[in-house]
């Protein structure tokens, strides 16, 4: 659901193909590293790239239930970002 994610204020861009997705964050408010650390705490592995992009590369064999779970966790992380974060340097 890239269109739904795009509406999140902390996101500048959603790009990729298929399940290989990159979320470019607005570094005025949050760094990709902060997002990656919060995702890891929720059980989602991702990688920050250049401090601005959160990259996802899920397994090639993944079912819809797992994708839905991961999408909900990503939404939850972005929903909670303003809580406890100082303005990014």
Coordinates of N, CA, C and O in Angstrom, one line a residue, residues 3-77:
X3 N 0.6 4.0 -1.5 CA -0.1 5.3 -1.5 C -0.5 5.6 -0.1 O -0.4 6.8 0.3
X4 N -0.9 4.7 0.7 CA -1.3 4.9 2.1 C -0.1 5.3 2.9 O -0.1 6.3 3.7
X5 N 1.0 4.7 2.7 CA 2.3 5.1 3.4 C 2.7 6.4 3.0 O 3.3 7.2 3.9
X6 N 2.5 6.8 1.8 CA 3.0 8.1 1.3 C 2.4 9.3 2.1 O 2.9 10.3 2.3
X7 N 1.2 9.0 2.6 CA 0.5 10.1 3.3 C 1.0 10.4 4.7 O 0.6 11.3 5.4
X8 N 1.9 9.5 5.2 CA 2.5 9.7 6.5 C 3.4 10.9 6.4 O 4.3 11.0 5.5
X9 N 3.3 11.8 7.4 CA 4.0 13.1 7.3 C 5.5 12.9 7.3 O 6.3 13.7 6.8
X10 N 6.1 11.9 8.0 CA 7.5 11.7 8.1 C 8.1 11.1 6.8 O 9.3 10.9 6.8
X11 N 7.3 10.7 5.9 CA 7.8 10.1 4.6 C 7.8 11.1 3.5 O 6.9 11.9 3.3
X12 N 9.0 11.1 2.8 CA 9.1 12.0 1.6 C 8.8 11.2 0.3 O 8.4 11.8 -0.6
X13 N 9.1 9.9 0.3 CA 9.0 9.1 -0.9 C 8.9 7.6 -0.6 O 9.4 7.2 0.4
X14 N 8.1 6.9 -1.4 CA 8.0 5.4 -1.3 C 8.4 4.9 -2.7 O 7.8 5.3 -3.6
X15 N 9.4 4.1 -2.7 CA 9.9 3.6 -4.0 C 10.3 2.2 -4.0 O 10.6 1.7 -2.9
X16 N 10.4 1.6 -5.1 CA 10.8 0.2 -5.2 C 10.0 -0.6 -6.2 O 9.1 0.0 -6.9
X17 N 10.2 -1.9 -6.2 CA 9.5 -2.8 -7.1 C 9.1 -4.0 -6.3 O 9.9 -4.6 -5.6
X18 N 7.9 -4.4 -6.4 CA 7.4 -5.6 -5.7 C 7.6 -5.4 -4.2 O 7.2 -4.4 -3.7
X19 N 8.2 -6.3 -3.6 CA 8.4 -6.3 -2.1 C 9.7 -5.5 -1.7 O 10.0 -5.3 -0.6
X20 N 10.6 -5.2 -2.7 CA 11.8 -4.5 -2.4 C 11.5 -3.0 -2.4 O 11.4 -2.4 -3.4
X21 N 11.3 -2.5 -1.2 CA 10.8 -1.2 -1.0 C 11.7 -0.3 -0.2 O 12.4 -0.8 0.7
X22 N 11.8 1.0 -0.6 CA 12.6 1.9 0.2 C 11.6 3.1 0.6 O 10.9 3.6 -0.2
X23 N 11.7 3.4 1.9 CA 10.9 4.5 2.4 C 11.8 5.7 2.8 O 12.7 5.5 3.7
X24 N 11.7 6.8 2.0 CA 12.6 7.9 2.3 C 11.9 8.8 3.4 O 10.8 9.2 3.2
X25 N 12.6 9.0 4.5 CA 12.0 9.7 5.6 C 12.4 11.2 5.5 O 13.4 11.5 4.9
X26 N 11.6 12.0 6.1 CA 11.9 13.4 6.2 C 12.9 13.6 7.4 O 12.5 13.5 8.5
X27 N 14.2 13.8 7.1 CA 15.2 13.9 8.1 C 15.1 15.2 8.9 O 15.9 15.4 9.8
X28 N 14.2 16.0 8.6 CA 13.9 17.2 9.5 C 13.4 16.7 10.8 O 13.7 17.3 11.9
X29 N 12.7 15.6 10.8 CA 12.0 15.1 12.0 C 12.5 13.8 12.5 O 12.4 13.5 13.7
X30 N 13.1 12.9 11.6 CA 13.5 11.6 12.1 C 14.6 11.1 11.1 O 14.6 11.5 9.9
X31 N 15.5 10.3 11.6 CA 16.5 9.7 10.7 C 16.0 8.2 10.4 O 15.3 7.6 11.1
X32 N 16.6 7.7 9.3 CA 16.2 6.3 8.9 C 16.7 5.4 10.1 O 16.1 4.4 10.3
X33 N 17.8 5.7 10.7 CA 18.4 4.9 11.8 C 17.4 4.7 12.9 O 17.1 3.7 13.5
X34 N 16.7 5.9 13.3 CA 15.7 5.8 14.3 C 14.5 4.9 14.0 O 14.0 4.2 14.8
X35 N 14.1 5.0 12.7 CA 13.0 4.1 12.3 C 13.5 2.7 12.3 O 12.7 1.8 12.8
X36 N 14.6 2.4 11.8 CA 15.2 1.0 11.7 C 15.2 0.4 13.1 O 14.9 -0.8 13.4
X37 N 15.7 1.2 14.1 CA 15.8 0.7 15.5 C 14.4 0.4 16.1 O 14.3 -0.6 16.7
X38 N 13.5 1.2 15.8 CA 12.1 0.9 16.3 C 11.5 -0.3 15.6 O 10.7 -1.0 16.2
X39 N 11.8 -0.4 14.3 CA 11.3 -1.6 13.6 C 11.9 -2.9 14.1 O 11.2 -3.9 14.3
X40 N 13.2 -2.8 14.4 CA 13.9 -4.0 15.0 C 13.2 -4.4 16.3 O 13.1 -5.6 16.6
X41 N 12.9 -3.4 17.1 CA 12.3 -3.7 18.4 C 10.9 -4.4 18.2 O 10.5 -5.1 19.1
X42 N 10.3 -4.3 17.1 CA 9.0 -4.9 16.8 C 9.2 -6.2 16.0 O 8.3 -6.8 15.5
X43 N 10.5 -6.6 15.7 CA 10.7 -7.8 15.0 C 10.9 -7.7 13.5 O 10.8 -8.7 12.8
X44 N 11.1 -6.5 13.0 CA 11.2 -6.4 11.6 C 12.6 -5.9 11.2 O 13.1 -4.9 11.7
X45 N 13.3 -6.7 10.4 CA 14.7 -6.4 10.0 C 14.6 -5.4 8.8 O 13.8 -5.7 7.8
X46 N 15.3 -4.4 8.8 CA 15.4 -3.4 7.7 C 16.8 -2.8 7.8 O 17.5 -3.0 8.7
X47 N 17.1 -1.9 6.8 CA 18.4 -1.3 6.8 C 18.3 0.2 6.4 O 17.5 0.5 5.6
X48 N 19.0 1.0 7.2 CA 19.0 2.4 6.8 C 20.1 2.6 5.8 O 21.2 2.0 5.8
X49 N 19.8 3.5 4.8 CA 20.7 3.8 3.7 C 20.9 5.3 3.6 O 19.9 6.0 3.5
X50 N 22.1 5.7 3.8 CA 22.5 7.1 3.8 C 21.7 8.0 4.8 O 21.6 9.2 4.6
X51 N 21.2 7.3 5.8 CA 20.5 8.1 6.9 C 19.1 8.6 6.5 O 18.4 9.2 7.3
X52 N 18.7 8.3 5.2 CA 17.4 8.9 4.8 C 16.4 7.9 4.3 O 15.3 8.2 4.2
X53 N 16.9 6.6 4.0 CA 16.0 5.6 3.4 C 16.0 4.4 4.3 O 17.1 3.9 4.7
X54 N 14.8 3.9 4.5 CA 14.7 2.6 5.2 C 14.4 1.6 4.1 O 13.4 1.7 3.4
X55 N 15.2 0.6 4.0 CA 15.1 -0.5 3.0 C 14.5 -1.7 3.5 O 14.9 -2.2 4.6
X56 N 13.6 -2.4 2.8 CA 13.1 -3.7 3.1 C 13.4 -4.6 2.0 O 13.2 -4.3 0.8
X57 N 13.8 -5.9 2.4 CA 14.0 -6.9 1.4 C 13.4 -8.2 2.1 O 14.2 -9.0 2.6
X58 N 12.1 -8.4 2.1 CA 11.6 -9.6 2.7 C 11.9 -10.9 2.0 O 12.4 -10.8 0.9
X59 N 11.7 -12.0 2.6 CA 12.0 -13.3 2.0 C 11.2 -13.4 0.7 O 10.1 -12.8 0.6
X60 N 11.7 -14.2 -0.2 CA 11.0 -14.3 -1.5 C 9.8 -15.2 -1.3 O 8.8 -15.1 -2.1
X61 N 9.7 -16.0 -0.3 CA 8.6 -16.8 0.0 C 8.0 -16.3 1.3 O 8.5 -16.5 2.4
X62 N 6.9 -15.5 1.2 CA 6.3 -14.9 2.3 C 4.8 -14.9 2.1 O 4.3 -14.7 0.9
X63 N 4.0 -15.2 3.1 CA 2.5 -15.2 2.9 C 1.9 -13.9 3.2 O 2.5 -13.0 3.8
X64 N 0.7 -13.7 2.8 CA -0.1 -12.5 2.9 C -0.2 -12.0 4.4 O -0.1 -10.9 4.7
X65 N -0.4 -13.0 5.2 CA -0.6 -12.7 6.7 C 0.6 -12.0 7.2 O 0.5 -11.1 8.0
X66 N 1.8 -12.5 6.8 CA 3.1 -11.9 7.3 C 3.2 -10.5 6.7 O 3.7 -9.6 7.4
X67 N 2.9 -10.4 5.5 CA 3.0 -9.0 4.9 C 2.1 -8.0 5.6 O 2.4 -6.9 5.8
X68 N 0.8 -8.5 5.9 CA -0.1 -7.6 6.5 C 0.4 -7.2 7.9 O 0.3 -6.1 8.3
X69 N 0.9 -8.2 8.6 CA 1.5 -8.0 10.0 C 2.6 -6.9 9.9 O 2.6 -6.0 10.7
X70 N 3.5 -7.1 8.9 CA 4.7 -6.2 8.8 C 4.2 -4.8 8.4 O 4.7 -3.8 9.0
X71 N 3.2 -4.7 7.5 CA 2.7 -3.4 7.2 C 2.1 -2.7 8.4 O 2.2 -1.5 8.5
X72 N 1.3 -3.4 9.2 CA 0.7 -2.8 10.4 C 1.8 -2.4 11.4 O 1.7 -1.3 12.0
X73 N 2.9 -3.1 11.5 CA 4.0 -2.7 12.4 C 4.7 -1.5 11.9 O 5.0 -0.6 12.7
X74 N 4.9 -1.4 10.6 CA 5.5 -0.2 10.0 C 4.6 1.0 10.2 O 5.1 2.1 10.7
X75 N 3.3 0.9 10.0 CA 2.4 2.0 10.3 C 2.4 2.4 11.7 O 2.4 3.6 12.1
X76 N 2.5 1.4 12.6 CA 2.5 1.7 14.1 C 3.8 2.5 14.4 O 3.8 3.4 15.2
X77 N 4.9 2.1 13.9 CA 6.2 2.8 14.1 C 6.1 4.3 13.7 O 6.5 5.2 14.4

